[in-house]
Coordinates of C-alpha atoms in Angstrom, one line a residue:
Chain A
M10 CA -36.2 66.0 -49.7
H11 CA -34.8 62.6 -50.4
L12 CA -31.5 64.2 -51.6
L13 CA -31.3 66.4 -48.6
V14 CA -31.7 63.5 -46.2
Q15 CA -29.1 61.5 -48.2
A16 CA -26.8 64.5 -47.9
V17 CA -27.3 64.8 -44.1
I18 CA -26.5 61.1 -43.7
L19 CA -23.3 61.4 -45.6
G20 CA -22.4 64.5 -43.8
I21 CA -22.8 62.9 -40.4
L22 CA -20.7 59.9 -41.5
I23 CA -17.8 62.1 -42.8
G24 CA -18.3 64.5 -39.9
G25 CA -17.3 61.6 -37.5
V26 CA -14.1 61.2 -39.4
Y27 CA -13.4 64.9 -39.3
A28 CA -14.1 64.8 -35.6
L29 CA -11.3 62.2 -35.1
M30 CA -8.9 64.3 -37.1
A31 CA -9.8 67.5 -35.2
S32 CA -9.7 65.8 -31.8
G33 CA -5.9 65.5 -31.9
L34 CA -5.6 69.1 -33.0
T35 CA -7.7 70.5 -30.2
L36 CA -6.1 68.2 -27.6
V37 CA -2.6 69.3 -28.5
F38 CA -3.7 72.9 -28.4
G39 CA -5.3 72.5 -25.1
I40 CA -2.2 70.9 -23.5
M41 CA 0.6 73.1 -24.9
R42 CA -1.0 76.0 -26.9
V43 CA 0.4 74.6 -30.1
I44 CA -1.6 74.7 -33.3
N45 CA -0.3 71.7 -35.2
V46 CA -0.5 72.9 -38.8
A47 CA 1.0 69.5 -39.8
Q48 CA -2.2 67.7 -38.6
G49 CA -3.5 67.5 -42.2
A50 CA -0.1 66.2 -43.4
M51 CA -0.2 63.6 -40.7
V52 CA -3.6 62.5 -41.9
I53 CA -2.2 62.1 -45.4
L54 CA 0.8 60.3 -44.1
G55 CA -1.5 57.9 -42.4
A56 CA -3.4 57.4 -45.6
Y57 CA -0.2 56.6 -47.5
L58 CA 1.0 54.2 -44.8
S59 CA -2.2 52.3 -44.9
Y60 CA -2.2 52.4 -48.7
T61 CA 1.2 50.9 -48.8
L62 CA 0.4 48.2 -46.2
F63 CA -2.7 47.3 -48.2
S64 CA -1.2 47.3 -51.7
S65 CA 2.1 45.6 -50.9
V66 CA 1.3 43.3 -47.9
G67 CA -2.5 43.1 -48.3
I68 CA -3.4 44.2 -44.8
D69 CA -6.9 45.5 -44.6
P70 CA -6.7 49.3 -44.4
L71 CA -9.0 49.6 -41.5
L72 CA -7.1 46.9 -39.5
S73 CA -3.8 48.6 -40.5
I74 CA -4.8 51.4 -38.1
L75 CA -3.6 49.1 -35.3
L76 CA -0.1 49.1 -36.8
I77 CA 0.0 52.7 -38.0
A78 CA -1.3 54.4 -34.9
P79 CA 1.6 53.2 -32.6
V80 CA 4.2 54.2 -35.3
M81 CA 2.7 57.6 -35.7
F82 CA 2.5 57.9 -31.9
A83 CA 6.3 57.4 -31.8
L84 CA 6.8 59.9 -34.6
G85 CA 4.7 62.5 -32.7
V86 CA 6.7 62.0 -29.5
G87 CA 9.9 62.4 -31.6
I88 CA 8.7 65.6 -33.3
H89 CA 7.8 66.9 -29.9
R90 CA 11.2 66.1 -28.5
V91 CA 13.2 67.6 -31.3
F92 CA 11.1 70.6 -32.5
I93 CA 8.3 71.6 -30.2
R94 CA 10.1 71.3 -26.9
A95 CA 13.0 73.4 -28.1
L96 CA 10.6 76.3 -28.7
R97 CA 9.0 76.5 -25.3
A98 CA 11.6 78.6 -23.7
E99 CA 11.3 82.1 -25.1
S100 CA 9.7 82.5 -28.5
G101 CA 6.3 81.2 -27.6
E102 CA 3.2 80.0 -29.4
E103 CA 3.4 81.7 -32.7
M104 CA 6.7 80.1 -33.6
S105 CA 5.1 76.7 -33.1
L106 CA 2.9 77.5 -36.1
L107 CA 5.9 78.0 -38.2
V108 CA 7.6 74.9 -37.0
T109 CA 4.6 72.7 -37.5
W110 CA 4.1 74.3 -40.9
A111 CA 7.7 73.4 -41.8
T112 CA 7.0 69.9 -40.6
A113 CA 4.0 69.7 -42.9
L114 CA 6.2 70.8 -45.8
A115 CA 8.8 68.2 -45.0
I116 CA 6.2 65.5 -44.9
E117 CA 4.7 66.7 -48.2
G118 CA 8.2 66.7 -49.7
V119 CA 9.0 63.2 -48.4
L120 CA 5.7 61.8 -49.7
S121 CA 6.2 63.5 -53.0
V122 CA 9.6 61.9 -53.4
T123 CA 8.4 58.5 -52.3
Y124 CA 5.0 58.3 -54.0
T125 CA 5.1 61.0 -56.7
T126 CA 2.2 63.5 -56.8
N127 CA -0.3 61.3 -58.6
L128 CA -3.6 60.8 -56.9
R129 CA -4.0 57.5 -55.1
S130 CA -6.8 55.7 -53.3
T131 CA -6.9 52.7 -51.2
I132 CA -9.5 50.3 -52.6
P133 CA -10.3 47.3 -50.5
G134 CA -13.1 44.9 -51.6
Y135 CA -15.8 46.7 -49.6
A136 CA -14.9 50.2 -50.9
Q137 CA -17.6 50.1 -53.6
R138 CA -20.3 48.3 -51.7
S139 CA -23.2 50.0 -50.0
W140 CA -26.3 49.3 -48.1
I141 CA -29.7 50.5 -49.0
I142 CA -31.5 51.6 -45.8
L143 CA -35.1 52.9 -46.1
G144 CA -34.3 53.9 -49.6
Y145 CA -31.1 55.7 -48.8
R146 CA -27.8 54.5 -50.2
V147 CA -25.1 54.3 -47.5
A148 CA -21.6 53.3 -48.5
E149 CA -20.3 50.6 -46.2
V150 CA -16.9 52.1 -45.9
R151 CA -18.3 55.4 -44.6
V152 CA -20.2 53.6 -41.9
F153 CA -17.0 51.6 -40.9
G154 CA -15.1 54.8 -40.9
F155 CA -17.7 56.5 -38.7
V156 CA -17.8 53.6 -36.3
I157 CA -14.1 53.5 -36.0
S158 CA -14.0 57.2 -35.3
V159 CA -16.6 56.9 -32.6
V160 CA -14.7 54.0 -31.0
I161 CA -11.4 55.8 -30.9
L162 CA -13.0 59.1 -29.7
S163 CA -14.8 57.2 -26.9
A164 CA -11.5 55.5 -25.9
L165 CA -9.9 58.9 -25.9
S166 CA -12.5 60.5 -23.7
L167 CA -12.4 57.5 -21.4
L168 CA -8.6 57.9 -21.2
L169 CA -9.0 61.6 -20.3
A170 CA -11.8 61.0 -17.8
R171 CA -10.7 57.9 -16.0
T172 CA -6.9 57.5 -15.9
R173 CA -4.2 59.3 -14.0
F174 CA -2.7 60.4 -17.3
G175 CA -6.0 61.9 -18.3
R176 CA -6.3 63.8 -15.1
S177 CA -2.9 65.3 -15.6
V178 CA -3.9 66.3 -19.2
R179 CA -7.1 67.9 -18.0
A180 CA -5.2 69.7 -15.2
T181 CA -2.6 71.0 -17.7
V182 CA -5.4 72.2 -20.0
Q183 CA -7.2 74.0 -17.2
N184 CA -4.2 75.6 -15.5
P185 CA -0.7 74.7 -16.5
T186 CA 1.0 76.4 -13.7
S187 CA -1.0 74.9 -10.9
A188 CA -0.7 71.5 -12.7
K189 CA 3.1 71.8 -12.5
L190 CA 2.9 72.8 -8.8
L191 CA 0.8 69.8 -8.1
G192 CA 3.5 67.6 -9.6
V193 CA 2.3 67.0 -13.1
D194 CA 5.3 66.3 -15.4
A195 CA 4.4 68.9 -18.1
D196 CA 7.0 67.7 -20.5
R197 CA 5.8 64.1 -20.4
V198 CA 2.1 65.1 -20.7
S199 CA 3.0 67.3 -23.7
A200 CA 5.0 64.6 -25.4
L201 CA 2.4 61.9 -24.9
G202 CA -0.4 64.4 -25.9
F203 CA 1.4 65.2 -29.1
G204 CA 1.8 61.6 -29.9
I205 CA -1.8 60.9 -29.2
G206 CA -2.8 63.8 -31.4
I207 CA -0.8 62.6 -34.3
S208 CA -1.9 59.0 -34.0
T209 CA -5.6 60.0 -34.1
A210 CA -4.7 61.9 -37.3
A211 CA -3.1 58.8 -38.7
A212 CA -6.1 56.6 -37.8
A213 CA -8.4 59.0 -39.5
G214 CA -6.0 59.0 -42.5
A215 CA -6.5 55.3 -43.0
V216 CA -10.2 55.9 -43.3
F217 CA -9.8 59.1 -45.4
G218 CA -7.7 57.1 -47.9
I219 CA -10.5 54.8 -48.7
I220 CA -13.2 57.5 -49.0
Y221 CA -11.3 60.1 -51.0
P222 CA -8.4 60.0 -53.5
F223 CA -5.4 61.8 -52.1
N224 CA -1.9 63.1 -53.1
P225 CA 0.9 64.7 -51.0
G226 CA -0.6 68.2 -51.5
S227 CA -4.0 67.2 -50.1
H228 CA -3.1 68.3 -46.6
Y229 CA -3.7 71.9 -47.3
D230 CA -7.3 71.2 -48.1
L231 CA -7.7 69.2 -44.9
I232 CA -6.0 71.6 -42.5
S233 CA -8.1 74.5 -43.6
R234 CA -11.2 72.4 -42.7
L235 CA -9.7 71.1 -39.5
L236 CA -8.8 74.6 -38.3
S237 CA -12.3 75.9 -38.9
I238 CA -13.7 72.9 -36.9
V239 CA -11.5 73.6 -33.9
V240 CA -12.2 77.3 -33.9
L241 CA -15.9 76.7 -34.2
G242 CA -15.8 74.2 -31.4
G243 CA -13.6 76.4 -29.2
L244 CA -9.9 75.8 -29.2
G245 CA -9.0 73.1 -26.7
S246 CA -12.5 71.7 -26.3
L247 CA -12.8 68.1 -27.3
G248 CA -16.6 67.9 -27.2
G249 CA -16.8 71.2 -29.1
A250 CA -14.6 69.8 -31.8
V251 CA -16.8 66.8 -32.2
V252 CA -20.0 68.8 -32.4
A253 CA -18.4 71.3 -34.8
A254 CA -17.1 68.5 -37.0
L255 CA -20.6 67.0 -37.3
L256 CA -22.2 70.3 -38.0
L257 CA -19.7 71.3 -40.6
G258 CA -19.6 67.8 -42.1
V259 CA -23.4 68.0 -42.6
G260 CA -23.1 71.6 -43.9
E261 CA -20.4 70.7 -46.4
S262 CA -22.3 67.7 -47.7
V263 CA -25.6 69.5 -48.0
V264 CA -24.0 72.3 -50.0
A265 CA -22.2 69.8 -52.2
V266 CA -25.4 68.1 -53.1
M267 CA -27.8 71.0 -53.3
I268 CA -25.4 73.7 -54.8
S269 CA -22.1 72.4 -56.1
P270 CA -19.2 70.4 -54.7
S271 CA -16.8 73.2 -55.6
W272 CA -18.5 75.5 -53.2
S273 CA -18.8 73.0 -50.3
S274 CA -15.6 74.1 -48.5
F275 CA -17.0 77.6 -48.2
V276 CA -19.3 76.3 -45.5
F277 CA -16.3 76.0 -43.3
F278 CA -15.0 79.5 -44.1
I279 CA -18.3 81.2 -43.8
V280 CA -19.1 79.6 -40.5
L281 CA -15.6 80.5 -39.3
I282 CA -16.2 84.2 -40.1
V283 CA -19.6 84.3 -38.6
I284 CA -18.3 82.7 -35.4
L285 CA -15.4 85.2 -35.2
V286 CA -17.8 88.1 -35.5
F287 CA -20.3 87.0 -33.0
R288 CA -18.5 84.5 -30.7
P289 CA -14.7 84.6 -31.0
Q290 CA -14.2 82.0 -28.3
G291 CA -16.1 79.4 -30.4
L292 CA -19.2 77.4 -29.4
F293 CA -17.8 75.7 -26.3
G294 CA -14.6 77.6 -25.7
V295 CA -13.7 79.7 -22.8
R296 CA -12.1 83.1 -23.6
E297 CA -8.9 82.4 -21.8
R298 CA -8.1 78.8 -21.7
G299 CA -9.9 75.9 -23.3
A300 CA -11.6 73.3 -21.1
L301 CA -12.0 69.7 -22.1
Chain B
M3 CA 18.6 110.2 -31.8
N4 CA 19.5 112.6 -34.5
R5 CA 23.0 111.2 -34.9
L6 CA 21.6 107.7 -35.2
S7 CA 18.9 108.7 -37.7
A8 CA 21.6 110.3 -39.9
A9 CA 23.5 107.1 -39.8
G10 CA 20.3 105.2 -40.7
L11 CA 19.7 107.6 -43.6
A12 CA 23.2 107.1 -44.9
R13 CA 22.9 103.4 -44.6
G14 CA 19.6 103.5 -46.4
G15 CA 20.9 105.8 -49.1
V16 CA 23.9 103.6 -49.9
V17 CA 21.8 100.4 -50.1
M18 CA 19.2 102.1 -52.4
C19 CA 21.9 103.6 -54.7
A20 CA 23.5 100.2 -55.0
L21 CA 20.2 98.6 -55.8
V22 CA 19.3 101.3 -58.4
A23 CA 22.7 100.9 -60.1
F24 CA 22.5 97.1 -60.1
P25 CA 20.5 96.4 -63.4
F26 CA 22.6 99.0 -65.2
V27 CA 25.8 97.2 -64.2
F28 CA 24.6 93.6 -64.7
S29 CA 22.7 92.6 -67.8
Q30 CA 22.7 88.8 -67.8
H31 CA 19.2 87.5 -67.7
W32 CA 19.7 85.0 -65.0
V33 CA 21.3 87.5 -62.7
L34 CA 18.5 90.0 -63.2
N35 CA 15.9 87.2 -62.8
M36 CA 17.4 86.3 -59.5
A37 CA 17.6 90.0 -58.5
F38 CA 13.9 90.3 -59.3
F39 CA 13.0 87.5 -56.9
V40 CA 15.4 88.8 -54.2
L41 CA 13.7 92.1 -54.4
M42 CA 10.2 90.6 -54.6
Y43 CA 10.7 88.6 -51.4
A44 CA 12.6 91.5 -49.7
G45 CA 9.5 93.7 -50.4
L46 CA 7.1 91.0 -49.3
A47 CA 9.0 90.4 -46.1
Q48 CA 9.2 94.1 -45.4
A49 CA 5.5 94.6 -46.0
W50 CA 4.8 91.6 -43.7
N51 CA 7.1 92.9 -41.1
L52 CA 5.2 96.1 -40.8
L53 CA 2.3 94.2 -39.3
G54 CA 3.8 90.9 -38.0
G55 CA 7.1 92.4 -36.7
Y56 CA 5.7 95.5 -35.2
S57 CA 2.3 94.5 -33.8
G58 CA 3.1 90.8 -33.2
Y59 CA 0.1 89.7 -35.3
I60 CA 1.3 86.8 -37.3
S61 CA -0.5 86.8 -40.6
L62 CA -0.4 83.6 -42.6
G63 CA -2.6 85.0 -45.3
H64 CA -0.8 87.9 -46.8
V65 CA -0.3 85.9 -50.0
A66 CA -4.0 86.1 -50.5
F67 CA -3.5 89.8 -51.2
F68 CA -0.5 89.1 -53.3
G69 CA -2.9 86.9 -55.4
L70 CA -5.5 89.6 -55.4
G71 CA -3.0 92.1 -56.8
A72 CA -1.8 89.6 -59.4
Y73 CA -5.3 88.8 -60.5
S74 CA -6.3 92.5 -60.6
E75 CA -3.4 93.2 -62.9
A76 CA -4.0 90.1 -65.1
I77 CA -7.7 90.6 -65.5
L78 CA -7.4 94.3 -66.1
F79 CA -4.9 93.9 -68.9
S80 CA -6.4 90.9 -70.5
H81 CA -9.3 93.3 -71.3
I82 CA -7.5 96.6 -72.1
G83 CA -4.2 97.1 -73.9
I84 CA -0.9 97.5 -72.2
G85 CA -0.1 100.7 -74.1
S86 CA 2.4 101.1 -76.9
R87 CA 5.5 100.6 -74.8
G88 CA 4.1 98.4 -72.2
F89 CA 4.6 100.7 -69.2
L90 CA 0.9 101.1 -68.5
P91 CA 0.6 98.0 -66.3
L92 CA 3.4 99.3 -64.1
L93 CA 1.9 102.8 -63.9
V94 CA -1.4 101.5 -62.5
L95 CA 0.3 99.8 -59.5
P96 CA -0.5 102.5 -57.0
A97 CA -4.2 102.3 -57.9
I98 CA -4.1 98.5 -57.4
G99 CA -2.4 98.9 -54.1
I100 CA -4.9 101.4 -52.8
A101 CA -7.9 99.4 -54.1
V102 CA -6.7 96.2 -52.4
A103 CA -5.9 98.1 -49.2
L104 CA -9.4 99.5 -49.1
T105 CA -10.9 96.1 -49.9
S106 CA -9.0 94.6 -47.1
V107 CA -10.4 96.9 -44.4
P108 CA -13.6 94.9 -43.6
V109 CA -11.6 91.6 -43.7
A110 CA -9.0 93.1 -41.4
W111 CA -11.6 94.4 -39.1
V112 CA -13.1 90.9 -38.7
A113 CA -9.8 89.0 -38.6
L114 CA -8.2 91.5 -36.1
R115 CA -11.0 90.8 -33.6
T116 CA -9.0 87.7 -32.8
R117 CA -5.5 87.4 -31.4
H118 CA -2.5 85.3 -31.4
M119 CA -3.1 81.8 -32.7
T120 CA -6.6 82.4 -33.7
F121 CA -5.5 85.4 -35.9
A122 CA -3.0 83.1 -37.5
I123 CA -5.6 80.5 -38.2
V124 CA -8.1 83.0 -39.6
T125 CA -5.5 84.5 -42.0
L126 CA -4.4 81.1 -43.0
T127 CA -8.0 80.3 -43.8
L128 CA -8.2 83.5 -45.8
L129 CA -5.4 82.1 -48.0
F130 CA -7.5 79.1 -48.8
V131 CA -10.7 81.1 -49.3
V132 CA -9.1 83.4 -51.9
Q133 CA -7.4 80.5 -53.7
Q134 CA -10.8 78.6 -53.8
L135 CA -12.5 81.8 -55.1
A136 CA -9.8 82.0 -57.8
F137 CA -10.7 78.4 -58.8
N138 CA -14.4 78.9 -58.6
L139 CA -15.2 82.3 -60.1
R140 CA -14.6 81.1 -63.6
G141 CA -16.3 84.0 -65.2
L142 CA -13.6 86.3 -63.8
T143 CA -10.5 84.2 -63.4
H144 CA -11.1 81.3 -65.9
G145 CA -10.6 78.9 -63.0
S146 CA -7.7 76.5 -63.2
Q147 CA -7.0 77.6 -66.8
G148 CA -5.6 80.9 -65.5
V149 CA -5.4 84.3 -67.0
S150 CA -2.5 85.5 -69.2
V151 CA -1.1 89.0 -69.4
P152 CA 0.2 90.3 -72.7
S153 CA 4.0 90.6 -72.5
P154 CA 5.8 93.9 -73.2
T155 CA 8.8 94.3 -75.5
F156 CA 11.2 96.0 -73.2
S157 CA 14.7 96.2 -74.6
L158 CA 16.2 94.5 -71.5
Y159 CA 13.1 92.5 -70.4
E160 CA 13.8 92.3 -66.7
R161 CA 15.0 95.9 -66.0
P162 CA 11.7 97.8 -65.8
F163 CA 10.2 95.0 -63.6
Y164 CA 13.1 95.2 -61.4
L165 CA 12.9 99.0 -61.1
A166 CA 9.2 98.8 -60.4
L167 CA 9.8 96.3 -57.6
L168 CA 12.6 98.5 -56.3
A169 CA 10.2 101.4 -56.0
I170 CA 7.7 99.3 -54.0
F171 CA 10.5 97.9 -51.9
A172 CA 11.8 101.4 -51.2
L173 CA 8.3 102.5 -50.3
A174 CA 7.9 99.6 -47.9
T175 CA 11.2 100.2 -46.3
L176 CA 10.5 103.9 -45.9
V177 CA 7.1 103.2 -44.4
T178 CA 8.6 100.7 -42.0
W179 CA 11.4 103.1 -41.0
H180 CA 9.0 106.0 -40.6
V181 CA 6.4 104.1 -38.6
R182 CA 8.8 102.9 -36.0
R183 CA 9.7 106.5 -35.2
D184 CA 6.1 107.6 -35.4
R185 CA 3.2 107.5 -32.9
L186 CA 1.8 104.6 -34.9
G187 CA 5.0 102.6 -34.2
L188 CA 4.7 103.2 -30.5
M189 CA 1.1 102.1 -30.6
L190 CA 2.0 98.9 -32.5
F191 CA 4.8 98.0 -30.1
A192 CA 2.5 98.6 -27.2
I193 CA -0.1 96.3 -28.8
R194 CA 2.6 93.7 -29.3
D195 CA 3.7 93.8 -25.7
D196 CA 0.3 93.8 -24.1
E197 CA -2.8 94.8 -26.0
D198 CA -5.1 95.1 -23.0
K199 CA -2.8 97.4 -21.2
A200 CA -2.3 99.4 -24.4
R201 CA -6.0 99.9 -24.7
G202 CA -6.1 100.7 -21.0
V203 CA -3.8 103.7 -21.5
G204 CA -5.8 104.9 -24.5
V205 CA -4.1 103.3 -27.5
R206 CA -6.8 103.1 -30.3
A207 CA -5.7 99.6 -31.0
T208 CA -8.3 98.6 -33.5
E209 CA -7.7 101.6 -35.7
A210 CA -3.9 101.2 -35.5
K211 CA -4.1 97.5 -36.4
V212 CA -6.6 97.8 -39.2
F213 CA -4.7 100.7 -40.8
T214 CA -1.4 98.8 -40.6
F215 CA -3.0 95.7 -42.0
A216 CA -4.4 97.7 -44.9
V217 CA -1.1 99.4 -45.7
S218 CA 0.8 96.1 -45.4
V219 CA -1.4 94.1 -47.7
G220 CA -1.7 97.1 -50.2
M221 CA 2.0 96.9 -50.7
T222 CA 1.9 93.1 -50.9
A223 CA -0.8 93.4 -53.6
M224 CA 1.4 95.8 -55.7
I225 CA 4.2 93.3 -55.6
G226 CA 1.8 90.6 -56.7
A227 CA 0.8 92.8 -59.6
V228 CA 4.4 93.2 -60.8
W229 CA 4.9 89.5 -60.4
A230 CA 1.9 88.7 -62.6
Y231 CA 3.0 91.0 -65.3
Y232 CA 6.6 89.6 -65.1
I233 CA 5.5 86.0 -65.2
G234 CA 2.8 86.6 -67.8
Y235 CA 0.2 84.2 -66.5
V236 CA -1.7 83.7 -63.3
Y237 CA -3.0 80.4 -62.0
P238 CA -4.8 80.0 -58.7
Q239 CA -2.2 77.6 -57.2
F240 CA 0.8 79.8 -58.1
A241 CA -0.7 83.2 -57.5
I242 CA -1.9 82.1 -54.0
D243 CA 0.8 79.7 -53.0
P244 CA 1.5 78.8 -49.4
L245 CA 5.2 78.5 -50.4
V246 CA 5.2 82.2 -51.4
M247 CA 3.7 82.9 -48.0
I248 CA 6.5 81.1 -46.2
G249 CA 9.0 82.7 -48.5
S250 CA 7.9 86.1 -47.4
L251 CA 7.9 85.5 -43.6
L252 CA 11.0 83.4 -43.4
P253 CA 13.3 86.3 -44.2
V254 CA 11.6 88.3 -41.4
F255 CA 12.5 85.7 -38.8
L256 CA 15.9 85.1 -40.2
G257 CA 16.9 88.7 -40.2
G258 CA 14.9 89.8 -37.1
A259 CA 11.3 90.6 -36.8
G260 CA 10.5 94.2 -36.0
T261 CA 13.8 95.6 -37.3
V262 CA 14.0 97.8 -40.4
W263 CA 16.8 96.0 -42.1
G264 CA 16.4 92.5 -40.8
P265 CA 13.8 91.3 -43.3
V266 CA 15.9 92.7 -46.1
L267 CA 19.0 91.0 -44.9
G268 CA 17.0 87.8 -44.6
A269 CA 15.7 88.0 -48.1
F270 CA 19.2 88.7 -49.5
I271 CA 20.5 85.5 -47.8
L272 CA 17.5 83.2 -48.3
V273 CA 16.3 83.9 -51.9
P274 CA 19.7 83.2 -53.6
A275 CA 19.9 80.1 -51.4
Q276 CA 16.4 79.1 -52.4
Q277 CA 17.0 79.7 -56.1
W278 CA 20.1 77.5 -55.8
L279 CA 18.1 74.8 -54.1
A280 CA 15.4 75.0 -56.8
Y281 CA 18.1 74.9 -59.5
R282 CA 19.9 72.0 -57.9
Y283 CA 16.9 69.9 -56.8
G284 CA 14.1 71.7 -58.8
A285 CA 13.1 68.7 -60.9
S286 CA 12.4 66.4 -57.9
E287 CA 10.5 67.3 -54.8
L288 CA 13.7 67.2 -52.8
Y289 CA 13.5 70.9 -53.1
L290 CA 10.5 71.0 -50.7
I291 CA 12.4 68.9 -48.1
A292 CA 15.5 71.1 -48.3
Y293 CA 13.4 74.2 -47.9
A294 CA 11.6 72.7 -44.9
A295 CA 15.0 71.9 -43.4
V296 CA 16.3 75.5 -43.8
F297 CA 13.1 76.7 -42.3
L298 CA 13.4 74.5 -39.3
A299 CA 17.0 75.3 -38.8
I300 CA 16.3 79.0 -38.8
I301 CA 13.5 78.8 -36.3
L302 CA 15.3 76.5 -33.9
L303 CA 18.8 77.9 -34.1
L304 CA 18.1 81.6 -34.6
P305 CA 14.6 82.2 -33.1
R306 CA 15.2 85.9 -32.6
G307 CA 16.9 86.6 -36.0
I308 CA 20.3 87.8 -37.0
L309 CA 20.2 91.5 -36.3
P310 CA 18.7 91.2 -32.7
S311 CA 21.3 88.5 -31.9
I312 CA 24.1 90.7 -33.1
A313 CA 22.7 93.7 -31.2
D314 CA 22.7 91.6 -28.1
M315 CA 26.3 90.5 -28.6
V316 CA 27.4 94.0 -29.2
A317 CA 25.5 95.3 -26.2
R318 CA 27.0 92.6 -24.0
R319 CA 30.5 93.2 -25.1
R320 CA 30.2 97.0 -24.7
D321 CA 28.8 96.8 -21.2
G322 CA 30.9 93.9 -19.9
R323 CA 29.6 90.9 -18.0
T324 CA 27.7 92.8 -15.4
T325 CA 24.8 93.8 -17.7
P326 CA 21.7 91.7 -17.3
R327 CA 20.3 90.3 -20.5
L328 CA 18.4 92.9 -22.5
P329 CA 14.7 92.3 -23.0
V330 CA 13.8 91.5 -26.5
G331 CA 12.2 94.9 -27.4
S332 CA 15.0 97.1 -26.3
A333 CA 17.6 95.2 -28.3
R334 CA 15.4 95.7 -31.4
E335 CA 15.0 99.4 -30.7
E336 CA 18.8 99.8 -30.8
I337 CA 19.7 98.1 -33.9
A338 CA 17.3 99.8 -36.3
S339 CA 17.0 103.4 -35.1

């Protein structure tokens, strides 16, 4: 029982970080019907950037998010300008999968050339420390990571709920044609949305790099999890992604502790299959278009 | 129609004769090795095209079945002998193909309940599931240590493998060619254009999709089996490799999805280029970057593929400037029939 509770605590903490990674994925899908297969690679890129800032300049990896996120935002807008926008005309959604996959490969390639394929981890002073709460051991860094994820996710949902930009995003998600008719600049919304999606990945990457060791190939592992999360939550649904991330984070962690870590990723796959058989639109999805 | 099909037959016959003659004309190992991979990717692309090109269902998980075929071959022949001359592993290929095709039916049924992006996601996940299983089911696959296949003592090592692949490739091309003239082809095109409408007019979409999926992955598995025997060992990360997946769908998009010869043309252009890149940059990871660049260039510059673009150009020239732009489907019909 003690083990189980411990596993659930760890699962919720990591689930929060997954939620941050998945939020960008589902947001981008909602706005422009693009599944960004490079989201995992963006997380790993974020992890490497924060690793470099920490090991060469000594900037705290969690604080480095403030530097990395804007840079990655710009990168996202750039990728949208060059690759994604070019696609929108005729070939449609499926091509975007291939383009983002190619982007993931390119990032993996660049990281492999720059950093080699050895496993790295970012190890700040508090990486090994943990608190004992009611007899349960809770690693400090996981709590920090969770808190940061919650803060960024809250900021994101405030942005979507309260600002003019957020309204145009929601309008585009609900009905792109009407949104355009009402004067929403679809191109601008897409570009900014893509940038935001990527910078959440990078922020999550800085946290990821402290919790787990990573190498340039780690993105495959991540993207398979993230895709399961967004399908479970319902493509395009931000709240759904958060709930799904927490559920799957807990499921993964419980299986890792109770059965074996090498089977833990199967939680994602099994849930995905069950969902597809019984509820193909996901937990919170709408059959046609996602709603935030 | 008849005249066109005779031309198609002649074209196919010439290509096939040239391909059969190839290993008897050239005998350098590096040439045959490259020819092996060209045919391998041409076959994979052709098999993928049957589902992806015709029905529009973009599968990112075919390589899972490639791996299944590879592991079936490797595990089978790590237990039983390969026969005195080593041909037995090539003779069981049809059995492996059929077995994998049948195994895939329930998977296909679940995966094909989803459409568009979700289907792509599900199949991509399938890739990771099978790879993870290959790592985890150590009793069967020896996990990351891999399984090795005894190697045969063919007089010219590459030739029998090449011919086996050629047979599968010919089968895949024949199936692709036949299906597009068949009722099944019409059903698949209807599904690609508008699945709900297709169902509305009585197309049995689920049966058509599942059947096509099974045939497509059965052929993919046979190619995987040949590959395993050729390479001699099977590891999870190489037998179920996302790069092989990309390698098998890139030729389709380069040549033209939904055409009979597009994927073949694509493979004949891309694989030598890829081998050259690997040879030039193989040691460093620059190879990956170069590959991604080629990938992006194709998708952005030639989103419809070579053959449909040429067909468009020809049609436009023939009919003068007054012709409106052809819809995508009709240009495709013309080039390959």
